[in-house]
XYZ file of N, CA, C and O in Angstrom:
588
model
N 155.586 74.625 25.904
C 155.083 73.827 26.986
C 155.183 74.592 28.297
O 154.260 74.496 29.112
N 156.249 75.282 28.489
C 156.416 76.058 29.711
C 155.372 77.156 29.744
O 154.846 77.451 30.807
N 155.155 77.699 28.570
C 154.174 78.769 28.480
C 152.797 78.210 28.830
O 152.036 78.866 29.541
N 152.513 77.054 28.349
C 151.212 76.429 28.599
C 151.061 76.101 30.073
O 150.009 76.333 30.653
N 152.127 75.613 30.682
C 152.097 75.320 32.119
C 151.905 76.604 32.899
O 151.174 76.632 33.885
N 152.582 77.622 32.407
C 152.478 78.899 33.089
C 151.055 79.406 32.978
O 150.491 79.925 33.947
N 150.453 79.241 31.845
C 149.082 79.698 31.606
C 148.125 78.882 32.472
O 147.218 79.429 33.106
N 148.341 77.585 32.507
C 147.493 76.720 33.336
C 147.630 77.098 34.810
O 146.661 77.123 35.561
N 148.878 77.386 35.154
C 149.125 77.774 36.553
C 148.412 79.090 36.840
O 147.778 79.242 37.889
N 148.524 80.034 35.890
C 147.860 81.329 36.069
C 146.336 81.145 36.132
O 145.662 81.757 36.955
N 145.838 80.312 35.235
C 144.389 80.049 35.228
C 143.951 79.381 36.543
O 142.902 79.711 37.094
N 144.772 78.448 37.015
C 144.459 77.764 38.274
C 144.468 78.764 39.426
O 143.611 78.742 40.318
N 145.465 79.669 39.375
C 145.552 80.686 40.431
C 144.344 81.614 40.364
O 143.786 81.985 41.386
N 143.941 81.969 39.113
C 142.778 82.851 38.955
C 141.510 82.155 39.471
O 140.678 82.759 40.152
N 141.385 80.857 39.093
C 140.207 80.090 39.572
C 140.228 80.004 41.090
O 139.209 80.176 41.749
N 141.413 79.724 41.583
C 141.572 79.628 43.036
C 141.228 80.967 43.695
O 140.517 81.019 44.697
N 141.700 82.051 43.092
C 141.426 83.374 43.615
C 139.938 83.680 43.503
O 139.327 84.216 44.454
N 139.342 83.329 42.405
C 137.923 83.554 42.193
C 137.119 82.733 43.200
O 136.179 83.240 43.826
N 137.495 81.461 43.337
C 136.797 80.600 44.312
C 136.958 81.162 45.721
O 136.020 81.168 46.507
N 138.185 81.645 45.995
C 138.443 82.209 47.316
C 137.567 83.442 47.539
O 136.991 83.629 48.610
N 137.475 84.294 46.488
C 136.641 85.496 46.599
C 135.167 85.112 46.771
O 134.436 85.716 47.558
N 134.722 84.091 45.999
C 133.340 83.632 46.115
C 133.071 83.084 47.526
O 132.040 83.370 48.125
N 134.033 82.284 48.005
C 133.883 81.735 49.364
C 133.881 82.844 50.409
O 133.088 82.824 51.358
N 134.773 83.830 50.199
C 134.817 84.961 51.128
C 133.505 85.729 51.068
O 132.955 86.111 52.100
N 132.970 85.924 49.865
C 131.685 86.613 49.702
C 130.578 85.817 50.381
O 129.737 86.383 51.094
N 130.575 84.495 50.119
C 129.569 83.634 50.773
C 129.714 83.701 52.292
O 128.716 83.792 53.017
N 130.973 83.653 52.748
C 131.225 83.717 54.188
C 130.738 85.044 54.753
O 130.058 85.070 55.779
N 131.059 86.126 54.059
C 130.600 87.437 54.504
C 129.074 87.504 54.515
O 128.473 88.045 55.436
N 128.479 86.972 53.442
C 127.017 86.958 53.347
C 126.422 86.127 54.495
O 125.451 86.531 55.133
N 127.003 84.976 54.763
C 126.530 84.113 55.851
C 126.708 84.807 57.192
O 125.822 84.766 58.045
N 127.861 85.463 57.361
C 128.094 86.170 58.625
C 127.098 87.304 58.812
O 126.580 87.516 59.899
N 126.844 88.039 57.701
C 125.858 89.122 57.782
C 124.479 88.562 58.125
O 123.755 89.100 58.955
N 124.133 87.461 57.429
C 122.831 86.812 57.680
C 122.759 86.352 59.145
O 121.758 86.571 59.824
N 123.839 85.748 59.610
C 123.898 85.293 61.008
C 123.777 86.485 61.963
O 123.068 86.416 62.965
N 124.462 87.577 61.627
C 124.405 88.781 62.452
C 122.978 89.333 62.495
O 122.462 89.676 63.567
N 122.314 89.394 61.334
C 120.929 89.877 61.266
C 120.019 88.964 62.082
O 119.180 89.426 62.862
N 120.191 87.640 61.912
C 119.379 86.678 62.677
C 119.626 86.838 64.170
O 118.684 86.801 64.984
N 120.883 87.014 64.549
C 121.220 87.199 65.972
C 120.579 88.467 66.517
O 120.014 88.469 67.615
N 120.637 89.559 65.714
C 120.012 90.801 66.150
C 118.502 90.633 66.304
O 117.896 91.109 67.270
N 117.870 89.917 65.343
C 116.427 89.666 65.425
C 116.100 88.826 66.651
O 115.126 89.102 67.368
N 116.907 87.807 66.891
C 116.683 86.958 68.077
C 116.862 87.768 69.355
O 116.104 87.594 70.317
N 117.884 88.648 69.370
C 118.086 89.498 70.550
C 116.899 90.423 70.779
O 116.469 90.629 71.919
N 116.344 90.979 69.665
C 115.157 91.835 69.785
C 113.982 91.028 70.351
O 113.267 91.483 71.240
N 113.775 89.816 69.805
C 112.685 88.950 70.285
C 112.896 88.594 71.756
O 111.958 88.597 72.558
N 114.135 88.277 72.098
C 114.460 87.927 73.485
C 114.174 89.102 74.417
O 113.586 88.933 75.483
N 114.583 90.299 73.973
C 114.337 91.496 74.784
C 112.839 91.755 74.918
O 112.340 92.050 76.005
N 112.104 91.584 73.807
C 110.652 91.774 73.835
C 109.995 90.745 74.768
O 109.149 91.088 75.587
N 110.419 89.473 74.631
C 109.878 88.432 75.509
C 110.202 88.719 76.970
O 109.377 88.489 77.858
N 111.399 89.222 77.207
C 111.813 89.553 78.564
C 110.930 90.660 79.129
O 110.483 90.591 80.282
N 110.672 91.701 78.317
C 109.797 92.798 78.759
C 108.374 92.297 79.002
O 107.732 92.687 79.990
N 107.883 91.429 78.118
C 106.547 90.860 78.294
C 106.484 90.017 79.567
O 105.519 90.101 80.331
N 107.525 89.222 79.796
C 107.572 88.387 81.002
C 107.608 89.282 82.245
O 106.931 89.003 83.243
N 108.382 90.361 82.186
C 108.464 91.282 83.316
C 107.102 91.931 83.575
O 106.677 92.067 84.721
N 106.388 92.284 82.502
C 105.049 92.867 82.643
C 104.096 91.859 83.278
O 103.300 92.206 84.153
N 104.200 90.604 82.838
C 103.336 89.550 83.412
C 103.649 89.366 84.887
O 102.741 89.260 85.724
N 104.923 89.349 85.236
C 105.321 89.191 86.638
C 104.775 90.355 87.472
O 104.259 90.156 88.573
N 104.856 91.565 86.923
C 104.348 92.733 87.651
C 102.827 92.628 87.847
O 102.306 92.945 88.914
N 102.124 92.175 86.780
C 100.670 92.001 86.897
C 100.336 90.943 87.945
O 99.431 91.113 88.760
N 101.078 89.830 87.923
C 100.842 88.760 88.899
C 101.122 89.251 90.320
O 100.385 88.945 91.256
N 102.188 90.027 90.465
C 102.542 90.566 91.780
C 101.439 91.501 92.275
O 101.027 91.424 93.434
N 100.948 92.362 91.384
C 99.854 93.273 91.751
C 98.600 92.488 92.117
O 97.917 92.808 93.102
N 98.307 91.435 91.332
C 97.132 90.603 91.619
C 97.288 89.909 92.963
O 96.338 89.828 93.755
N 98.492 89.429 93.244
C 98.749 88.763 94.527
C 98.593 89.745 95.689
O 97.961 89.427 96.693
N 99.160 90.941 95.534
C 99.030 91.959 96.585
C 97.572 92.320 96.806
O 97.125 92.473 97.944
N 96.809 92.453 95.711
C 95.382 92.765 95.815
C 94.644 91.639 96.547
O 93.827 91.886 97.425
N 94.973 90.401 96.171
C 94.330 89.244 96.808
C 94.643 89.211 98.306
O 93.753 88.960 99.121
N 95.901 89.475 98.640
C 96.292 89.482 100.056
C 95.545 90.582 100.802
O 95.033 90.360 101.905
N 95.450 91.760 100.183
C 94.738 92.874 100.811
C 93.267 92.517 101.013
O 92.692 92.774 102.075
N 92.653 91.904 99.983
C 91.247 91.501 100.086
C 91.072 90.448 101.184
O 90.103 90.490 101.940
N 92.028 89.517 101.258
C 91.955 88.476 102.294
C 92.055 89.115 103.677
O 91.278 88.804 104.578
N 93.008 90.041 103.839
C 93.167 90.719 105.127
C 91.904 91.510 105.479
O 91.454 91.497 106.634
N 91.321 92.167 104.486
C 90.081 92.920 104.713
C 88.967 91.967 105.142
O 88.218 92.253 106.086
N 88.865 90.834 104.461
C 87.814 89.851 104.794
C 88.024 89.303 106.202
O 87.060 89.141 106.949
N 89.292 89.057 106.566
C 89.594 88.566 107.917
C 89.140 89.599 108.950
O 88.516 89.250 109.962
N 89.427 90.872 108.690
C 89.015 91.930 109.624
C 87.487 92.008 109.707
O 86.930 92.168 110.795
N 86.827 91.887 108.548
C 85.359 91.906 108.543
C 84.802 90.745 109.372
O 83.853 90.911 110.147
N 85.389 89.558 109.180
C 84.930 88.389 109.935
C 85.198 88.560 111.425
O 84.352 88.213 112.264
N 86.380 89.113 111.761
C 86.694 89.364 113.172
C 85.660 90.307 113.774
O 85.163 90.072 114.879
N 85.342 91.387 113.028
C 84.352 92.353 113.518
C 82.992 91.688 113.698
O 82.333 91.866 114.725
N 82.590 90.911 112.672
C 81.281 90.253 112.730
C 81.226 89.270 113.895
O 80.256 89.266 114.668
N 82.279 88.451 114.040
C 82.285 87.486 115.135
C 82.397 88.191 116.481
O 81.810 87.748 117.464
N 83.136 89.296 116.504
C 83.247 90.067 117.747
C 81.894 90.615 118.166
O 81.512 90.532 119.335
N 81.155 91.166 117.194
C 79.816 91.691 117.488
C 78.897 90.559 117.938
O 78.148 90.704 118.906
N 78.965 89.435 117.218
C 78.121 88.294 117.573
C 78.475 87.783 118.971
O 77.591 87.471 119.768
N 79.774 87.728 119.262
C 80.224 87.284 120.585
C 79.690 88.234 121.654
O 79.191 87.801 122.700
N 79.772 89.545 121.384
C 79.270 90.529 122.342
C 77.767 90.391 122.539
O 77.270 90.480 123.666
N 77.040 90.149 121.441
C 75.592 89.962 121.543
C 75.270 88.725 122.384
O 74.397 88.763 123.252
N 75.989 87.635 122.124
C 75.760 86.405 122.886
C 76.107 86.623 124.352
O 75.368 86.192 125.251
N 77.220 87.323 124.609
C 77.613 87.628 125.986
C 76.537 88.471 126.668
O 76.173 88.210 127.825
N 76.010 89.477 125.951
C 74.956 90.325 126.527
C 73.697 89.504 126.826
O 73.069 89.680 127.876
N 73.344 88.601 125.909
C 72.170 87.742 126.130
C 72.401 86.857 127.357
O 71.522 86.724 128.221
N 73.601 86.264 127.451
C 73.923 85.400 128.596
C 73.882 86.201 129.901
O 73.349 85.722 130.909
N 74.439 87.396 129.875
C 74.422 88.234 131.078
C 72.994 88.597 131.468
O 72.646 88.579 132.661
N 72.151 88.910 130.479
C 70.751 89.241 130.758
C 70.023 88.022 131.344
O 69.267 88.144 132.315
N 70.282 86.851 130.759
C 69.652 85.627 131.271
C 70.145 85.313 132.684
O 69.372 84.892 133.545
N 71.443 85.523 132.930
C 71.998 85.304 134.271
C 71.355 86.254 135.273
O 70.975 85.871 136.377
N 71.195 87.513 134.865
C 70.571 88.512 135.735
C 69.124 88.113 136.026
O 68.672 88.163 137.180
N 68.409 87.690 134.975
C 67.020 87.270 135.139
C 66.935 86.058 136.073
O 66.071 86.007 136.959
N 67.853 85.104 135.901
C 67.875 83.920 136.761
C 68.123 84.323 138.208
O 67.454 83.839 139.129
N 69.093 85.231 138.403
C 69.392 85.694 139.770
C 68.201 86.421 140.380
O 67.914 86.260 141.573
N 67.483 87.209 139.569
C 66.284 87.893 140.075
C 65.215 86.881 140.467
O 64.534 87.047 141.496
N 65.061 85.832 139.651
C 64.078 84.787 139.973
C 64.477 84.088 141.273
O 63.625 83.843 142.144
N 65.777 83.787 141.415
C 66.256 83.138 142.648
C 66.018 84.049 143.845
O 65.544 83.596 144.905
N 66.327 85.352 143.692
C 66.103 86.296 144.789
C 64.627 86.373 145.140
O 64.261 86.389 146.322
N 63.775 86.401 144.135
C 62.326 86.445 144.366
C 61.867 85.175 145.087
O 61.088 85.236 146.043
N 62.383 84.030 144.623
C 62.044 82.759 145.263
C 62.497 82.755 146.723
O 61.746 82.353 147.617
N 63.737 83.203 146.932
C 64.263 83.245 148.307
C 63.452 84.195 149.183
O 63.197 83.896 150.357
N 63.018 85.320 148.626
C 62.198 86.272 149.389
C 60.855 85.643 149.740
O 60.388 85.766 150.886
N 60.252 84.961 148.774
C 58.975 84.281 149.039
C 59.159 83.190 150.090
O 58.319 83.019 150.985
N 60.256 82.452 149.960
C 60.539 81.385 150.920
C 60.710 81.967 152.323
O 60.170 81.431 153.302
N 61.434 83.086 152.427
C 61.629 83.731 153.728
C 60.296 84.211 154.279
O 59.999 84.050 155.472
N 59.476 84.797 153.388
C 58.164 85.285 153.825
C 57.306 84.129 154.341
O 56.664 84.234 155.387
N 57.342 82.992 153.629
C 56.575 81.815 154.065
C 57.111 81.315 155.406
O 56.333 80.939 156.294
N 58.458 81.277 155.521
C 59.048 80.847 156.803
C 58.635 81.784 157.933
O 58.299 81.337 159.033
N 58.674 83.099 157.643
C 58.265 84.077 158.651
C 56.800 83.881 159.036
O 56.433 83.927 160.214
N 55.946 83.635 158.004
C 54.529 83.397 158.266
C 54.340 82.117 159.084
O 53.524 82.065 160.014
N 55.118 81.087 158.709
C 55.012 79.826 159.426
C 55.442 80.010 160.887
O 54.784 79.505 161.805
N 56.536 80.767 161.086
C 56.986 81.036 162.471
C 55.928 81.816 163.215
O 55.587 81.485 164.362
N 55.340 82.820 162.563
C 54.279 83.612 163.202
C 53.083 82.724 163.529
O 52.513 82.797 164.624
N 52.704 81.871 162.561
C 51.581 80.964 162.788
C 51.889 80.041 163.972
O 51.034 79.829 164.837
N 53.118 79.498 163.974
C 53.509 78.596 165.062
C 53.485 79.333 166.396
O 53.003 78.792 167.406
N 53.997 80.553 166.401
C 53.986 81.346 167.639
C 52.559 81.656 168.076
O 52.221 81.556 169.274
N 51.684 82.017 167.110
C 50.279 82.314 167.435
C 49.600 81.064 167.986
O 48.867 81.107 168.977
N 49.851 79.931 167.334
C 49.241 78.678 167.775
C 49.726 78.337 169.186
O 48.933 77.923 170.050
N 51.060 78.529 169.392
C 51.599 78.249 170.721
C 50.950 79.177 171.754
O 50.583 78.738 172.859
N 50.790 80.454 171.417
C 50.134 81.407 172.333
C 48.664 81.023 172.557
O 48.151 81.113 173.681
N 48.020 80.594 171.454
C 46.619 80.178 171.547
C 46.489 78.971 172.496
O 45.603 78.935 173.361
N 47.387 77.998 172.344
C 47.369 76.816 173.221
C 47.650 77.235 174.655
O 46.981 76.788 175.602
N 48.634 78.110 174.816
C 48.987 78.604 176.156
C 47.805 79.336 176.774
O 47.483 79.149 177.954
N 47.117 80.140 175.962
C 45.954 80.894 176.429
C 44.830 79.933 176.790
O 44.154 80.119 177.813
N 44.629 78.904 175.989
C 43.581 77.915 176.258
C 43.872 77.183 177.567
O 42.984 76.977 178.395
N 45.149 76.838 177.703
C 45.523 76.160 178.937
C 45.303 77.068 180.132
O 44.848 76.624 181.202
N 45.576 78.353 180.025
C 45.349 79.306 181.114
C 43.865 79.399 181.446
O 43.480 79.461 182.623
N 43.066 79.413 180.331
C 41.617 79.493 180.550
C 41.135 78.269 181.323
O 40.295 78.375 182.225
N 41.690 77.124 180.958
C 41.303 75.901 181.652
C 41.698 75.992 183.116
O 40.931 75.620 184.010
N 42.925 76.484 183.320
C 43.392 76.597 184.699
C 42.518 77.584 185.457
O 42.077 77.327 186.585
N 42.232 78.709 184.807
C 41.413 79.740 185.471
C 40.014 79.189 185.720
O 39.472 79.348 186.820
N 39.434 78.532 184.730
C 38.078 78.027 184.924
C 38.078 76.897 185.953
O 37.159 76.767 186.754
N 39.144 76.133 185.964
C 39.239 75.068 186.954
C 39.376 75.680 188.355
O 38.745 75.248 189.298
N 40.218 76.714 188.423
C 40.433 77.355 189.716
C 39.177 78.097 190.152
O 38.820 78.065 191.326
N 38.513 78.786 189.258
C 37.311 79.504 189.649
C 36.208 78.517 189.999
O 35.412 78.781 190.896
N 36.204 77.402 189.363
C 35.215 76.368 189.683
C 35.507 75.783 191.035
O 34.612 75.462 191.819
N 36.719 75.630 191.397
C 37.113 75.092 192.664
C 36.803 76.110 193.753
O 36.346 75.749 194.843
N 37.107 77.377 193.439
C 36.887 78.388 194.454
C 35.398 78.632 194.630
O 34.929 78.837 195.711
N 34.676 78.595 193.517
C 33.262 78.878 193.646
C 32.536 77.666 194.212
O 31.509 77.806 194.874
N 33.080 76.513 194.030
C 32.455 75.300 194.547
C 32.789 75.054 195.991
O 32.129 74.304 196.681
N 33.661 75.718 196.584
C 34.001 75.444 197.961
C 33.187 76.187 198.892
O 32.458 76.819 199.179
């Protein structure tokens, strides 16, 4: 009986040892599998990180290009509006000059008419004065010749 107990105990220990070895093997296998999966995930993570970094760089380049294009367009618009403003200013200055020339011409004509009117008035006054003198002279000569 002792021998049988001893044998059962030995068999139990062997089973226990075998189960322990199997569990250790399974554990090792699981750990290896976990390690491989972790390494694969790390590779994927690193790849995704590099892809994300590439996308960020592309977006940054696109943004810089867009900003440069916007700045260029702003400068083009400034130049175009500046030229248009200068053209409008030149047209306004030309029209102002033309208006001033017309006013000067009008004023010159007005002065000439005033001068002519003054001359006419002076001539008429002289003509009246001369007529009155003639009357006086003819009246006086008539008086002298009639006496």
